[in-house]
Short mmCIF file of C-alpha atoms in Angstrom, two decimals:
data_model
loop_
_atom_site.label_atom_id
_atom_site.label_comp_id
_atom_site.label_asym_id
_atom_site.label_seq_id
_atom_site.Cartn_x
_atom_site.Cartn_y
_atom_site.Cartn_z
CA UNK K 1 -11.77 2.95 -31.50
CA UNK K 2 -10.77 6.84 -32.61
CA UNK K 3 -13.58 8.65 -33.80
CA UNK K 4 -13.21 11.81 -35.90
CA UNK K 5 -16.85 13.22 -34.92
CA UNK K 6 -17.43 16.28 -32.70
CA UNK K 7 -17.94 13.80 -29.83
CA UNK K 8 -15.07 11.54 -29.33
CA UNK K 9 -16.06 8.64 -27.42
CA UNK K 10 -12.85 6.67 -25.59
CA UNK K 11 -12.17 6.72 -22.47
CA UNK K 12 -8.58 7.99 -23.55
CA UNK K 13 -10.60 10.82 -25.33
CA UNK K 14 -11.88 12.28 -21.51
CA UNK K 15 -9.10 11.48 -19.53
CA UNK K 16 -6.87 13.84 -21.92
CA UNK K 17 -8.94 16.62 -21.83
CA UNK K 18 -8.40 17.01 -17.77
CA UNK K 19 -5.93 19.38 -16.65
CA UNK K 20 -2.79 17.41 -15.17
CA UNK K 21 -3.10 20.32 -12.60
CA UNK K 22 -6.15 18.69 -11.28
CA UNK K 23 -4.91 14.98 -11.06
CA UNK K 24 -1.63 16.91 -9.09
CA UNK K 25 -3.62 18.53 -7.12
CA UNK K 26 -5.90 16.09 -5.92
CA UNK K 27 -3.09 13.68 -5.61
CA UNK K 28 -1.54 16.25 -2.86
CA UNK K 29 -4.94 16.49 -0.86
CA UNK K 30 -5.27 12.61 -1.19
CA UNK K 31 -1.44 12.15 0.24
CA UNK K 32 -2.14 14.18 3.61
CA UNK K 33 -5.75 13.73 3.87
CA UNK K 34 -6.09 10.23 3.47
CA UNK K 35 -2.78 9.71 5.33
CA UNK K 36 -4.53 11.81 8.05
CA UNK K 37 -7.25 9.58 8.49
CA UNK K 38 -5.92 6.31 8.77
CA UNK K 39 -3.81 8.37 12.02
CA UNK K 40 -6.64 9.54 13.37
CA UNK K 41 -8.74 6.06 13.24
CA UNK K 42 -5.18 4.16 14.45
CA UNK K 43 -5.35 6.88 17.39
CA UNK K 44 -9.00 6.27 18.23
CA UNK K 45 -8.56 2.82 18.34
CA UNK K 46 -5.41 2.29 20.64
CA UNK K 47 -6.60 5.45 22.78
CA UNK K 48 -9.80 4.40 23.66
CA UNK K 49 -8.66 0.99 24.43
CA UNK K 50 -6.13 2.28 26.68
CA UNK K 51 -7.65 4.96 28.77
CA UNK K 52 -10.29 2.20 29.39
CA UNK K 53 -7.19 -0.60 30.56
CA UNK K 54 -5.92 2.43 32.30
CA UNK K 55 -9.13 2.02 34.74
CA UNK K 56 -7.57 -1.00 36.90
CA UNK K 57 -3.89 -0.68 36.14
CA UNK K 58 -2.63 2.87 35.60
CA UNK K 59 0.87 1.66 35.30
CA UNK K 60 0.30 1.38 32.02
CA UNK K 61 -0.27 4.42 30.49
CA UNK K 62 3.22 6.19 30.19
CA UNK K 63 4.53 2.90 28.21
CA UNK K 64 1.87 2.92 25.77
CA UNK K 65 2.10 6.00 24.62
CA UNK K 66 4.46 4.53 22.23
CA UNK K 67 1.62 3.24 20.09
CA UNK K 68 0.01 6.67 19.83
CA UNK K 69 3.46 8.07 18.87
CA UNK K 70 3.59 5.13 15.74
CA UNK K 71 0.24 5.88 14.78
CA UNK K 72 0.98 9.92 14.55
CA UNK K 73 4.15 8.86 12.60
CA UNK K 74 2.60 7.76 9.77
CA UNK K 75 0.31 11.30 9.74
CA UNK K 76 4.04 13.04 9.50
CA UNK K 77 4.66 10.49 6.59
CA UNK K 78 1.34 12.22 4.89
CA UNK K 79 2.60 15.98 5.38
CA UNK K 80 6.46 15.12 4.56
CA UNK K 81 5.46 13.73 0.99
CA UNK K 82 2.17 16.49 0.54
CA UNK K 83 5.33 19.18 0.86
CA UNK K 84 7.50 17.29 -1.68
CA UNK K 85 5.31 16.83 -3.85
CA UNK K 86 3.94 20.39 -4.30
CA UNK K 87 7.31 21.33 -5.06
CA UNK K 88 7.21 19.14 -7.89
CA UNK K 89 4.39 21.74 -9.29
CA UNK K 90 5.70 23.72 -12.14
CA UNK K 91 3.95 26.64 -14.23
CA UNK K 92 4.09 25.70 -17.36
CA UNK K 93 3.07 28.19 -20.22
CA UNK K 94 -0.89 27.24 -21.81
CA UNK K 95 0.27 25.65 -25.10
CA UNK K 96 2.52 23.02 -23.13
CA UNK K 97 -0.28 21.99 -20.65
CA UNK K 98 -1.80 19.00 -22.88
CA UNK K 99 1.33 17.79 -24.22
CA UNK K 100 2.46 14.45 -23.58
CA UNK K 101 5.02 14.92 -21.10
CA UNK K 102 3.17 17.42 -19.09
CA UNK K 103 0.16 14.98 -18.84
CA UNK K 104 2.22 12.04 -17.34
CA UNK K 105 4.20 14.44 -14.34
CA UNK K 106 0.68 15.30 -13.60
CA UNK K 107 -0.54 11.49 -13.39
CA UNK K 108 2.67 10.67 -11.86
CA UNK K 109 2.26 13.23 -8.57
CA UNK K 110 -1.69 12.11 -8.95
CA UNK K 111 0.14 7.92 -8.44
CA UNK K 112 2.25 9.26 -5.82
CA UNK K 113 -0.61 10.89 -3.82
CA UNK K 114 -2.58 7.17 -3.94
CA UNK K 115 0.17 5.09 -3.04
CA UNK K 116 1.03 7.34 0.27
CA UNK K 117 -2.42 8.23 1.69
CA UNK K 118 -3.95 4.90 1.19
CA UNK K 119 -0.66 2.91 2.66
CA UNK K 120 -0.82 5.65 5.43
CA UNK K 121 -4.35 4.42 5.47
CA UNK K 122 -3.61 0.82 6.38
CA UNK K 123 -0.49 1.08 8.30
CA UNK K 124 -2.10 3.13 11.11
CA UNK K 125 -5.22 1.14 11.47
CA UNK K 126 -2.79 -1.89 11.83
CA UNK K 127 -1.07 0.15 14.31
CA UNK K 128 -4.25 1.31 15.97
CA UNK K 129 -5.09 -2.33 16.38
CA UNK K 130 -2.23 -3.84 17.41
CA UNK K 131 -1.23 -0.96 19.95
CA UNK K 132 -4.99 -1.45 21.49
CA UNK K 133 -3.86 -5.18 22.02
CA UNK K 134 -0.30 -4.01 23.62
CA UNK K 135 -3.03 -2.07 25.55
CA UNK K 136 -4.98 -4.58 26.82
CA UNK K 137 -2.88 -7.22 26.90
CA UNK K 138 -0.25 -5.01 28.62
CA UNK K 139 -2.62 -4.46 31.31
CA UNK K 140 -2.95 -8.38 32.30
CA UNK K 141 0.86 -9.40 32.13
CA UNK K 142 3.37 -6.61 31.82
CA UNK K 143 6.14 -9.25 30.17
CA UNK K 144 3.71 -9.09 26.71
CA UNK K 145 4.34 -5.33 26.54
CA UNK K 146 7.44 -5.82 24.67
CA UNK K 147 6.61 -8.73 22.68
CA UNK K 148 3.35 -6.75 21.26
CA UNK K 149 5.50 -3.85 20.36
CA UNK K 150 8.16 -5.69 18.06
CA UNK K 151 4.66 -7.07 15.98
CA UNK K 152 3.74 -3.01 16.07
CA UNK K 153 6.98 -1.78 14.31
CA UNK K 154 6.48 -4.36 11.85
CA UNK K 155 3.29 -3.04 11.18
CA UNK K 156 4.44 0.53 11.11
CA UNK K 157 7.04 -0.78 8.70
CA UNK K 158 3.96 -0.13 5.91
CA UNK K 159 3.85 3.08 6.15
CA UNK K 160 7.33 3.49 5.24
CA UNK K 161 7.21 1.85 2.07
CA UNK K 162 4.43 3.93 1.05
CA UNK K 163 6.83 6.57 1.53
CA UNK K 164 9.54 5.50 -0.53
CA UNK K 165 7.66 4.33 -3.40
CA UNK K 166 5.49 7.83 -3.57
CA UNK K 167 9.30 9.66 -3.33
CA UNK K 168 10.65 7.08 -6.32
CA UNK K 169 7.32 7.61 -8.35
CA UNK K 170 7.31 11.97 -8.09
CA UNK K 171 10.86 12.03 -9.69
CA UNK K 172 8.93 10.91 -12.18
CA UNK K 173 7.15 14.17 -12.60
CA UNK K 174 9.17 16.59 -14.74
CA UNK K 175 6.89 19.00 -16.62
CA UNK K 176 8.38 19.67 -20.09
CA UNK K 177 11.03 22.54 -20.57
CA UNK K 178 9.46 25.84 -21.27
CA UNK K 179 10.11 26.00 -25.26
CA UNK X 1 -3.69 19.15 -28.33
CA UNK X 2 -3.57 16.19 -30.41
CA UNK X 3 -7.18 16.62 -32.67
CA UNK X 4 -6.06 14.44 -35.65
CA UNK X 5 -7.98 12.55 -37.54
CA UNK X 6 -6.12 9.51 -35.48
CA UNK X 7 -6.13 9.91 -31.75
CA UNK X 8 -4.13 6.85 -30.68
CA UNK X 9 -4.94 7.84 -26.85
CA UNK X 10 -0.96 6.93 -25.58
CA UNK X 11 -0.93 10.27 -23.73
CA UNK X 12 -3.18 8.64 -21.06
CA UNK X 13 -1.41 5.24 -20.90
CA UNK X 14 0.81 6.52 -18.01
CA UNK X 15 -2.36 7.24 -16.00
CA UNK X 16 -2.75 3.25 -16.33
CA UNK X 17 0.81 2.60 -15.55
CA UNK X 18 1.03 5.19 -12.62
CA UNK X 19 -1.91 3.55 -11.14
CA UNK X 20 -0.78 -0.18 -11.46
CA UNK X 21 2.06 0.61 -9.42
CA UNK X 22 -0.05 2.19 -7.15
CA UNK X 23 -2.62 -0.55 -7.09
CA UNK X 24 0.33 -3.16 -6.40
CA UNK X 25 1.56 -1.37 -3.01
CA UNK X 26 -1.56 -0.27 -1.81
CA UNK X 27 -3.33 -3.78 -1.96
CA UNK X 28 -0.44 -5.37 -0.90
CA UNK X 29 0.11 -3.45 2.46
CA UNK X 30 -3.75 -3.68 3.05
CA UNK X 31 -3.34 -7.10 3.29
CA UNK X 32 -0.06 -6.88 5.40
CA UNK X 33 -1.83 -4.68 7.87
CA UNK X 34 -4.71 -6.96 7.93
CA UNK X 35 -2.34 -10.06 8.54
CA UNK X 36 -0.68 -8.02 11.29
CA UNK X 37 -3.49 -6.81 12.54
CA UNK X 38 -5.42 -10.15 12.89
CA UNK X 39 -2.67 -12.61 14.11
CA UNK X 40 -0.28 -10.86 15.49
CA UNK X 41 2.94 -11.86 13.80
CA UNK X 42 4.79 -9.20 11.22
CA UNK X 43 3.86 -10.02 7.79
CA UNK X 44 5.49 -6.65 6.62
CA UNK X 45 7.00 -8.95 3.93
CA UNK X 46 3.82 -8.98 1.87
CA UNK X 47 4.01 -5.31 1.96
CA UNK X 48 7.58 -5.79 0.29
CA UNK X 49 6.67 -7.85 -2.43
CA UNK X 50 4.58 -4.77 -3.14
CA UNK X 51 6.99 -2.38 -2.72
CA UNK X 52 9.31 -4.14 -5.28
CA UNK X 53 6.94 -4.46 -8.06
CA UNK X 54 5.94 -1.09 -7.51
CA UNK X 55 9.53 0.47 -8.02
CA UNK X 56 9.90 -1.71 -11.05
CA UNK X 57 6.62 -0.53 -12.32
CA UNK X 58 7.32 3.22 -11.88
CA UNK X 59 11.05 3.04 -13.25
CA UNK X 60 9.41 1.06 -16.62
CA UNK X 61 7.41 4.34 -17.64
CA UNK X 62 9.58 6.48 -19.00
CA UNK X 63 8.05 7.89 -22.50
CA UNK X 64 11.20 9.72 -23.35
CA UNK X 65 13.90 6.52 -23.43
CA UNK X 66 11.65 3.80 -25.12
CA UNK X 67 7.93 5.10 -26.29
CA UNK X 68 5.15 3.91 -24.07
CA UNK X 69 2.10 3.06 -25.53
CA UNK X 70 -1.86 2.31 -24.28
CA UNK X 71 -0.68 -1.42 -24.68
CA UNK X 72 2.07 -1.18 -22.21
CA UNK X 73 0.08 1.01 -19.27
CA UNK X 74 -2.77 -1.65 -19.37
CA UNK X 75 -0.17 -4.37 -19.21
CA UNK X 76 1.37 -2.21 -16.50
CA UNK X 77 -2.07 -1.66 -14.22
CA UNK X 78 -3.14 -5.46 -14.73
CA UNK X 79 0.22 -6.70 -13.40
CA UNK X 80 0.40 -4.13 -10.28
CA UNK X 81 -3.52 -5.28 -9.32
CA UNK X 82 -2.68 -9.34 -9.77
CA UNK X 83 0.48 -8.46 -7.51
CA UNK X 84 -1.59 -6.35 -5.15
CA UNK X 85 -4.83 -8.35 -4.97
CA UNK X 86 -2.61 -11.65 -4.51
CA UNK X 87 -0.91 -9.83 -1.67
CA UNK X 88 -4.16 -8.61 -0.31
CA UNK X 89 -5.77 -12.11 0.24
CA UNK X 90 -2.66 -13.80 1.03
CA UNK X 91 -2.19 -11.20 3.63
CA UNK X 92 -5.76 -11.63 4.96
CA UNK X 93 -5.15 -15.54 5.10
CA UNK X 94 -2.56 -15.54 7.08
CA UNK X 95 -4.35 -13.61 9.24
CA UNK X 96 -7.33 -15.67 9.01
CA UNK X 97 -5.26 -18.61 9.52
CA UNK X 98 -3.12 -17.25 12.07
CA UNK X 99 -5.92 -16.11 14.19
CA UNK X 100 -7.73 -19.54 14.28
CA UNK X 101 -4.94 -21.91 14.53
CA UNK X 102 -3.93 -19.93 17.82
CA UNK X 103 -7.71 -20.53 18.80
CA UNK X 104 -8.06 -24.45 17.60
CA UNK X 105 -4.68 -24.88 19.20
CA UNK X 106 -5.42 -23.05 22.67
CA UNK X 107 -9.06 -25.11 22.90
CA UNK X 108 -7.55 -27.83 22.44
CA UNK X 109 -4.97 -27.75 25.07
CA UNK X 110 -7.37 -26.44 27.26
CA UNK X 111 -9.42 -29.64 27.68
CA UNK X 112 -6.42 -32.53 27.06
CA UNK X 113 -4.83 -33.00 29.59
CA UNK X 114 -1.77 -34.96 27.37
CA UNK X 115 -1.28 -31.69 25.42
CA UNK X 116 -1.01 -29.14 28.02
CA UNK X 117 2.68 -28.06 27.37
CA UNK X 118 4.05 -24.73 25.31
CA UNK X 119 6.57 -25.94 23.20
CA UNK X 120 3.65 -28.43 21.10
CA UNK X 121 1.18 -25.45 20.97
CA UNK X 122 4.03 -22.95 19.92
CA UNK X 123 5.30 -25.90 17.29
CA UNK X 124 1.51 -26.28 16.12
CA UNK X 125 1.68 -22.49 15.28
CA UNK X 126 4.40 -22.60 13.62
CA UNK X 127 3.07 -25.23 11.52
CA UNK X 128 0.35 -23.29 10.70
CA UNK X 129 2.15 -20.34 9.62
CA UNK X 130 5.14 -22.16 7.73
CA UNK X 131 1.92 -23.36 5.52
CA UNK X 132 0.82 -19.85 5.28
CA UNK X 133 4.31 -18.60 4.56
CA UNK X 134 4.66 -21.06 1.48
CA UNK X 135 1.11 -20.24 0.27
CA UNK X 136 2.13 -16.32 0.01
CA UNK X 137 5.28 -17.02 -1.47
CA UNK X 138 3.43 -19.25 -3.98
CA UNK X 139 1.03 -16.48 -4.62
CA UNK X 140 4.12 -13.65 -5.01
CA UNK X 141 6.11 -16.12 -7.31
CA UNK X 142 2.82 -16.06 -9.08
CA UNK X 143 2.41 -12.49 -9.69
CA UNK X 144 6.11 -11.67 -10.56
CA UNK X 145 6.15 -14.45 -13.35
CA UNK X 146 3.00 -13.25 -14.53
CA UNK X 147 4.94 -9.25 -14.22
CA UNK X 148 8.23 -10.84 -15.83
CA UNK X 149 5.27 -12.40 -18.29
CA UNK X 150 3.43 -8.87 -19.27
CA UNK X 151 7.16 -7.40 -19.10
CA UNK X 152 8.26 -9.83 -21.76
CA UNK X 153 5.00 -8.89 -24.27
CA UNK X 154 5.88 -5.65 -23.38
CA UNK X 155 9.20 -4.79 -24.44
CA UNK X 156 8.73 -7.24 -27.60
#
């Protein structure tokens, strides 16, 4: 319901009155940040289960490195689409920063920042998971070393589409022409 | 900024939009990792059901070729969370499933003697994840009719 009073009271009615330079923004911090996390916690996870596997069969170490290395991918994911989509950031003169257009770029690099830090998020806790079971696993029988890693690049496969769909969604975000 | 005496609020609909696509992959590959993570076969194919509606999501909202109104982000966001959220728990199912079939399957082999060959156990988890397979692709055929659905009211 539109209301003509001095206080407004949709939802619609707030959300147009924030600067699209603070959705972009905290889109960006979300896209590294959040993509940073899910590398670290993937990390922790497969590390600590290998150093401790490590104890009674130290032939396994050098091989399973390779889950750490999928798990810091997706962390590179973060900072590859944080750097694109800062360039996307465009001045654009005071009268033209609550028009229309410029409102959606900014919800569009805010979108883009979700989709990739939270997909980061998952992907390298599945990682972290699965490469602690390679780990393990690994350590018992060394024929299920390879068999554990085709499961892990399926998993790592998530982060990846993350990626592409926060690329396709920031050419969304074109700030209107300065008039 | 638009202070009329009739504030029709469609400068925030792509906020809706934006985040239905967003809500579609991110659900979706939770439950992919989860299913991954839990039963240890590759399930990245939830995460591409996702990944589809997503793209056709963010490709939709495009205010300057056909005008986009409040109607058609809401219609946007409630299709990208029934795609994600389906993908979520039918990634976490097969998982679930996954997980415990390999364990009802193992048990039993342990103790009958009759059963104590691979190629039954490996055919019983198969079973179990053919049934899995068809319940996911039930749920994504769900979702996309119910996206093809919203799409339809949408560009009516």
């Amino acid at each position: 319901m539109s209301s003509t009073g001095a206080y407004p009271g949709t939802w619609a009615h707030a959300l147009v009155k924030v600067s699209p330079y603070t959705f972009s923004a905290i889109g960006i911090a979300i896209a590294i940040g959040v993509s940073v996390l899910g590398a670290a916690w993937g990390i922790y996870i497969t590390g600590s289960s290998l150093i401790g596997a490590a104890i009674k069969a130290p032939r396994i170490t050098s091989k399973n490195l390779i889950s750490v290395i999928f798990c810091e991918a997706v962390a590179i994911y973060g900072v590859i689409v944080a750097i694109i989509l800062q360039t996307k950031l465009e001045s654009v003169p005071q009268s033209q920063i609550y028009e229309p257009e410029s409102i959606r770029a900014g919800y569009a690099i805010f979108a883009s920042g979700i989709i990739v830090g939270f997909a980061n998020l998952f992907c390298g806790l599945c990682v972290g998971i699965i490469g602690s079971s390679c780990a393990l696993s690994d350590a018992q029988n060394s024929t299920l070393f390879v068999k554990i890693l085709v499961i892990e690049i399926f998993g790592s496969a998530l982060g990846l589409f993350g990626v592409i769909v926060g690329i396709i969604m920031s050419a969304q975000a074109t700030w209107p022409a300065k008039a | 900024m638009s202070s009329s005496s009739v504030f029709s609020g469609d400068e925030t609909a792509p906020f809706f939009g934006f985040l239905g696509a967003a809500a579609a992959l991110v659900f979706s590959c939770m439950g992919a990792a989860y299913g991954t993570a839990k039963s240890g076969v590759g399930v990245a194919s939830m995460g591409i059901y996702g990944l589809i509606i997503a793209v056709i999501i963010s490709t939709g909202i495009n205010p300057k070729a056909k005008s986009y109104y409040l109607f058609d982000g809401y219609a946007h966001l409630s299709s990208g969370l029934s795609c994600g959220l389906a993908g979520l728990s039918a990634g976490m199912a097969i998982g679930i499933v996954g997980d415990a079939g390999l364990g009802l399957v193992w048990s039993h082999c342990w103790y009958h003697p009759f059963f104590s060959s691979w190629p039954i156990q490996s055919r019983l988890e198969k079973g179990f994840l053919q049934a899995a397979d068809v319940g996911v692709v039930g749920i994504a055929q769900e979702c996309r009719l119910s996206l093809t659905l919203l799409d339809a009211k949408v560009y009516d």
